[in-house]
PDB file of C-alpha atoms in Angstrom:
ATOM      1  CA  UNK A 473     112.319  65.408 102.823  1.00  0.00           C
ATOM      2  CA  UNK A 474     113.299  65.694 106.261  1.00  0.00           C
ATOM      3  CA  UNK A 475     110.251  67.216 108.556  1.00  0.00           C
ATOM      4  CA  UNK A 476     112.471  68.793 111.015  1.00  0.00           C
ATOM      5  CA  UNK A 477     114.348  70.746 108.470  1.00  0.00           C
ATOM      6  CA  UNK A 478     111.360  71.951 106.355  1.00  0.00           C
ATOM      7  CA  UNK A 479     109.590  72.555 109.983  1.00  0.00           C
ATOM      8  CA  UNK A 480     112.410  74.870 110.783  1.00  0.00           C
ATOM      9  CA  UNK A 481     112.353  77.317 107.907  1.00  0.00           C
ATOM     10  CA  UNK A 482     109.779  79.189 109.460  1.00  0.00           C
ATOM     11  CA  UNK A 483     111.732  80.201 112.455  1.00  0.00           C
ATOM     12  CA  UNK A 484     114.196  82.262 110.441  1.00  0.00           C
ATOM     13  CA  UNK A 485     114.027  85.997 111.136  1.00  0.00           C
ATOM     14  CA  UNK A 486     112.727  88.483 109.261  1.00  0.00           C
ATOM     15  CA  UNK A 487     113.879  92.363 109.941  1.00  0.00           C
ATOM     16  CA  UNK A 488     117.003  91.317 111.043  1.00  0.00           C
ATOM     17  CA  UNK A 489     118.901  94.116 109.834  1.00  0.00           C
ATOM     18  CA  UNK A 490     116.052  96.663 111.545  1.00  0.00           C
ATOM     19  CA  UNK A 491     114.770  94.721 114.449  1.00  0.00           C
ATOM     20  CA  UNK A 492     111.137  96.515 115.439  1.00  0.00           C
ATOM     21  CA  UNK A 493     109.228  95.962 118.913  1.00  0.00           C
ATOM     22  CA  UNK A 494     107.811  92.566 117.425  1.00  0.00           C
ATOM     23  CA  UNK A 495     109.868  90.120 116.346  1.00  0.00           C
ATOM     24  CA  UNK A 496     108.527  87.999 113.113  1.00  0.00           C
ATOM     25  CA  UNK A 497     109.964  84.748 112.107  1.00  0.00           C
ATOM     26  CA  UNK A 498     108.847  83.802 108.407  1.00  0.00           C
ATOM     27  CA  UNK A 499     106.072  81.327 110.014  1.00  0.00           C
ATOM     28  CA  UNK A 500     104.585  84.387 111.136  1.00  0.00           C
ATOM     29  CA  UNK A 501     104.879  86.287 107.895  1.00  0.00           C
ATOM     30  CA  UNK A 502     103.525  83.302 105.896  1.00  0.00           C
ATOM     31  CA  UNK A 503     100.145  82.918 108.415  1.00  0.00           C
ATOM     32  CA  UNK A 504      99.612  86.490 107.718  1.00  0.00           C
ATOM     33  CA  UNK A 505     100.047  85.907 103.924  1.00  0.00           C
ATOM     34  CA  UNK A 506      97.805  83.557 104.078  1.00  0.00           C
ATOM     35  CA  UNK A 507      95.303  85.678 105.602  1.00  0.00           C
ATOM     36  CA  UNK A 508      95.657  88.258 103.298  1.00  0.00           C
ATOM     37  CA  UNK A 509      94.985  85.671 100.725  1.00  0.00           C
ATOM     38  CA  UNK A 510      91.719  84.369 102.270  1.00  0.00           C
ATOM     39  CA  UNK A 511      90.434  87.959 102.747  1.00  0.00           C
ATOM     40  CA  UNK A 512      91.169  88.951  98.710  1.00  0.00           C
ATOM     41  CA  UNK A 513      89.709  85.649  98.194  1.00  0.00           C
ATOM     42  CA  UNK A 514      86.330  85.632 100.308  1.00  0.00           C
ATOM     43  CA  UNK A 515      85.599  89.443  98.836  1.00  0.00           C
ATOM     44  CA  UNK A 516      85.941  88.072  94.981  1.00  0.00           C
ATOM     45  CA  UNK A 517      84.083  85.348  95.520  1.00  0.00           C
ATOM     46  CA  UNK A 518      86.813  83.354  93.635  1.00  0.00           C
ATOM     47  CA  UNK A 519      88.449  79.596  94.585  1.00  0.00           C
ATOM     48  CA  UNK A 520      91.996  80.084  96.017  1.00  0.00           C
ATOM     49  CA  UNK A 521      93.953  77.320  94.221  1.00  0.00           C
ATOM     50  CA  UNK A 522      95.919  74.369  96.127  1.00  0.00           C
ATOM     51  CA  UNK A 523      98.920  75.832  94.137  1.00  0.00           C
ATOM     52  CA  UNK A 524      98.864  79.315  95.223  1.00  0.00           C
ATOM     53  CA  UNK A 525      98.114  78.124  99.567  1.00  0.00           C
ATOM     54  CA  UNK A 526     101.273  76.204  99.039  1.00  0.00           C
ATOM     55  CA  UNK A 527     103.577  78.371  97.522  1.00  0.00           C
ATOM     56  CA  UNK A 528     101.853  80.878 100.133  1.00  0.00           C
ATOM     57  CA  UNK A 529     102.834  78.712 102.906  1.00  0.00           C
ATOM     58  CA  UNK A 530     106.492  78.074 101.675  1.00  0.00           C
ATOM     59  CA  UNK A 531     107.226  81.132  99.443  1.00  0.00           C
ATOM     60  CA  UNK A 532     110.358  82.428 102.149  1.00  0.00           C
ATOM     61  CA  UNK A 533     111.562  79.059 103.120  1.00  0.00           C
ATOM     62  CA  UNK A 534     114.509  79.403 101.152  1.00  0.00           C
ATOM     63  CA  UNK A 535     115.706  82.499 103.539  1.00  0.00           C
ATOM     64  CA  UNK A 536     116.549  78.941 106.342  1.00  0.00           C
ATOM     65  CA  UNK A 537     119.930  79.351 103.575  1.00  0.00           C
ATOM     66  CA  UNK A 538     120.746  83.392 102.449  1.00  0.00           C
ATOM     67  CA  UNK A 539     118.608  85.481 105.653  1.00  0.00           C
ATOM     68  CA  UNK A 540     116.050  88.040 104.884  1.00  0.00           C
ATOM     69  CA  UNK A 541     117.455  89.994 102.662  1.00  0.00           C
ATOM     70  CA  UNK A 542     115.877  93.522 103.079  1.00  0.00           C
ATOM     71  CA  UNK A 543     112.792  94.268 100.593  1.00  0.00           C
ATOM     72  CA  UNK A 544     114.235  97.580  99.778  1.00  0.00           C
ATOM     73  CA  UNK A 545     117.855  96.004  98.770  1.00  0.00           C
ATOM     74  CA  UNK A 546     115.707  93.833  96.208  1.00  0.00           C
ATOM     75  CA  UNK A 547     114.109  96.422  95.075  1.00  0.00           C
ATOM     76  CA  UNK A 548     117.196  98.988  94.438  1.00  0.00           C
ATOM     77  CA  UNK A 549     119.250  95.641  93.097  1.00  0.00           C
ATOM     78  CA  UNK A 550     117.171  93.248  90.656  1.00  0.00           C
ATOM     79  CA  UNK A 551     120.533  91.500  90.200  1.00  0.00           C
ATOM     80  CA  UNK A 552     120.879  90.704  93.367  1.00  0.00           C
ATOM     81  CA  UNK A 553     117.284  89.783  93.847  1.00  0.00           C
ATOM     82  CA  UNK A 554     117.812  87.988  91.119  1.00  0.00           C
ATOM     83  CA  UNK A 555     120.519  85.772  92.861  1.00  0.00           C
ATOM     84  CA  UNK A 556     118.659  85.307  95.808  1.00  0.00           C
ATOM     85  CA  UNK A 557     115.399  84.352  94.841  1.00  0.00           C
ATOM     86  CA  UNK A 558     117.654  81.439  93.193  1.00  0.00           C
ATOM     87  CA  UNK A 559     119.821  80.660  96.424  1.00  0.00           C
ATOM     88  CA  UNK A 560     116.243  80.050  97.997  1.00  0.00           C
ATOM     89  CA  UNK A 561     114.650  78.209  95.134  1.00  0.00           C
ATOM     90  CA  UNK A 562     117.888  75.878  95.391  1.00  0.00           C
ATOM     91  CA  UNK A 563     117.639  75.516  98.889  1.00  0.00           C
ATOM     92  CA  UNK A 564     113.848  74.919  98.612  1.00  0.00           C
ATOM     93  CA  UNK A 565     114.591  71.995  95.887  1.00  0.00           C
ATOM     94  CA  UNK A 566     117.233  70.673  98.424  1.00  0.00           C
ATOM     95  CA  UNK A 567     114.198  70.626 101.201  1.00  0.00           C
ATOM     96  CA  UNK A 568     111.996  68.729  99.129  1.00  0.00           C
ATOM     97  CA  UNK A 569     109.902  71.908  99.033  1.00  0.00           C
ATOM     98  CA  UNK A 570     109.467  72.064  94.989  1.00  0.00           C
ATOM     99  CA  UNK A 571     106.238  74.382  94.753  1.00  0.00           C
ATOM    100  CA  UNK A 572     104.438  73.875  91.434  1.00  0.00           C
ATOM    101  CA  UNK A 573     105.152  76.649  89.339  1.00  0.00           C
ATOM    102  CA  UNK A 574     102.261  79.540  89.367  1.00  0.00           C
ATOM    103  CA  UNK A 575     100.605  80.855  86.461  1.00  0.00           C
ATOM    104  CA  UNK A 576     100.672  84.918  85.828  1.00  0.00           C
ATOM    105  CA  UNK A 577      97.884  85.652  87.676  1.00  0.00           C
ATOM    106  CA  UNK A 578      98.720  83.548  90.594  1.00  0.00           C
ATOM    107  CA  UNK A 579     102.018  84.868  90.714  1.00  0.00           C
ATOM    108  CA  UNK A 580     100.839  88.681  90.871  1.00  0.00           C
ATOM    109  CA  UNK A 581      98.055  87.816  93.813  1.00  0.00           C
ATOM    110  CA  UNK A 582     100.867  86.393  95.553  1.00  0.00           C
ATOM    111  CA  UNK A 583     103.232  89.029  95.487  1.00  0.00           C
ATOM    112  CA  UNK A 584     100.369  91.294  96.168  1.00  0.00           C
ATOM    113  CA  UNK A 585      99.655  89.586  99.584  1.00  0.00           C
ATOM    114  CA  UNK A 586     103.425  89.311 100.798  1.00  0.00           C
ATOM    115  CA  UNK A 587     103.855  92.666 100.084  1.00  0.00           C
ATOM    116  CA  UNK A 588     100.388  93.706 101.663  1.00  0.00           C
ATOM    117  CA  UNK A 589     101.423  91.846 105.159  1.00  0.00           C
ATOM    118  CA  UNK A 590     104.935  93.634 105.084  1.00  0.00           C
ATOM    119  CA  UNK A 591     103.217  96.783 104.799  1.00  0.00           C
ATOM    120  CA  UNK A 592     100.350  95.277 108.000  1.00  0.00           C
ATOM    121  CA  UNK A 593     103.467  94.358 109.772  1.00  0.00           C
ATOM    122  CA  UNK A 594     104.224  98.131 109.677  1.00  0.00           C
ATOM    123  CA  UNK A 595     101.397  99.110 110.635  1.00  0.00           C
ATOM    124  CA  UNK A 596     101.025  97.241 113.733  1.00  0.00           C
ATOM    125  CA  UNK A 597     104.519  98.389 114.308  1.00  0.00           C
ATOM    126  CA  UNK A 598     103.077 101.626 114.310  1.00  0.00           C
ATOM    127  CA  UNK A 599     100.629 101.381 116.653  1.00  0.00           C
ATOM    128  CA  UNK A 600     102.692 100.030 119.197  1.00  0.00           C
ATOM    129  CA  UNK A 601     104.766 102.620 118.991  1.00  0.00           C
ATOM    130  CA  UNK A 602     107.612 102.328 116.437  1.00  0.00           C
ATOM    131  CA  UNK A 603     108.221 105.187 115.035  1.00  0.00           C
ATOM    132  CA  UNK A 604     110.988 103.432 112.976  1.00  0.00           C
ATOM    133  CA  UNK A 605     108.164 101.414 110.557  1.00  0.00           C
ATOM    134  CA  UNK A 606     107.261 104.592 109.100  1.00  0.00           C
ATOM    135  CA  UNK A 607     110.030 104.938 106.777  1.00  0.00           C
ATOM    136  CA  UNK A 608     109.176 101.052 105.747  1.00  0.00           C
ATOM    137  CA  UNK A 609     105.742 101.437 105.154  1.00  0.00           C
ATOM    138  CA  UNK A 610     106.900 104.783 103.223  1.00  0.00           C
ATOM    139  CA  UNK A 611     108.845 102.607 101.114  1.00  0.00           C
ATOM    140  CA  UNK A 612     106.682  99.613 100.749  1.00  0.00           C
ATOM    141  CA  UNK A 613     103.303 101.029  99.871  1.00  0.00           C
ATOM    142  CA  UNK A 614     104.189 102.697  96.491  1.00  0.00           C
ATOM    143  CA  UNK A 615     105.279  98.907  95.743  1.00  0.00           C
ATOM    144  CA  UNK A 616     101.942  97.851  96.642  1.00  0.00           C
ATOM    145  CA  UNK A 617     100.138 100.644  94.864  1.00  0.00           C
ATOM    146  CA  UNK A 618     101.383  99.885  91.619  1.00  0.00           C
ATOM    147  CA  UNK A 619     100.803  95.696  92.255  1.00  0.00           C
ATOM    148  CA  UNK A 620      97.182  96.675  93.194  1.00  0.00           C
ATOM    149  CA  UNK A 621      96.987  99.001  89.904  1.00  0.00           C
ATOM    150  CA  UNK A 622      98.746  95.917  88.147  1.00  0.00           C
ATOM    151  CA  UNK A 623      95.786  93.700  88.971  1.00  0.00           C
ATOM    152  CA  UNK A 624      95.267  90.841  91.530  1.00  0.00           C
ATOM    153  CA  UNK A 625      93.094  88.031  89.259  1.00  0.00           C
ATOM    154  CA  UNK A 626      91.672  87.509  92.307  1.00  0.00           C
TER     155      UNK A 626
END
């Protein structure tokens, strides 16, 4: 595994295709994963497993070898999301980065709090003035709705 290279996955930029007032880089998007796990964590009272902080902390890595690909694309095109989700899983091998699989449970919490910071990403979009994140968050939080209504096993 080569530091430097794993180190510089988290400067790849997110948004690219919308750019907003603040710029986030995927190290960004990760911390505030990661806070969105502690939080769901410290309210259930539940242990937050070694396994889910790491694939947390590396989950977008992969994006260092396809870009960001918008959310909303992914969403309209499971094929495609399909084939990127394994460009970036190859990619991630290739780094050294191979994240223990997740069970169910950890897999939904997870996808909960990525989604959950896109949509607090938006929101402080918002209040600094970008009118633009509206349509996002528009998008996003019917996504995060039905992950909520899905269950966390938090």
């Amino acid at each position: 595994m080569n530091v430097l290279d794993v180190y510089a996955t988290g400067r790849t930029v997110r948004y690219h295709t919308d750019p907003g007032l603040l710029r986030q880089d995927v190290a960004a998007h990760s911390w505030g994963v990661m806070c969105v796990l502690y939080w769901l964590f410290k309210e259930s009272g539940s242990a937050l497993s070694s396994r889910v902080l790491c694939a947390a902390l590396f989950h977008d890595a992969g994006e260092v070898s396809v870009g960001d690909t918008p959310a909303p694309a992914k969403w309209k095109n499971s094929a495609l999301a399909d084939a990127v989700q394994t460009a970036e899983h190859e990619h991630m091998a290739d780094l050294g980065l191979c994240v223990q699989p997740l069970d169910a449970d950890e897999k939904r919490v997870l996808g909960f709090a990525d989604l959950a910071e896109l949509c607090l990403h938006q929101l402080r979009e918002l209040e600094l003035g970008n009118s633009r994140a509206k349509s996002m968050l528009a998008l996003s939080l019917p996504h995060l709705k039905a992950r909520a209504a899905s269950g966390l096993g938090a």
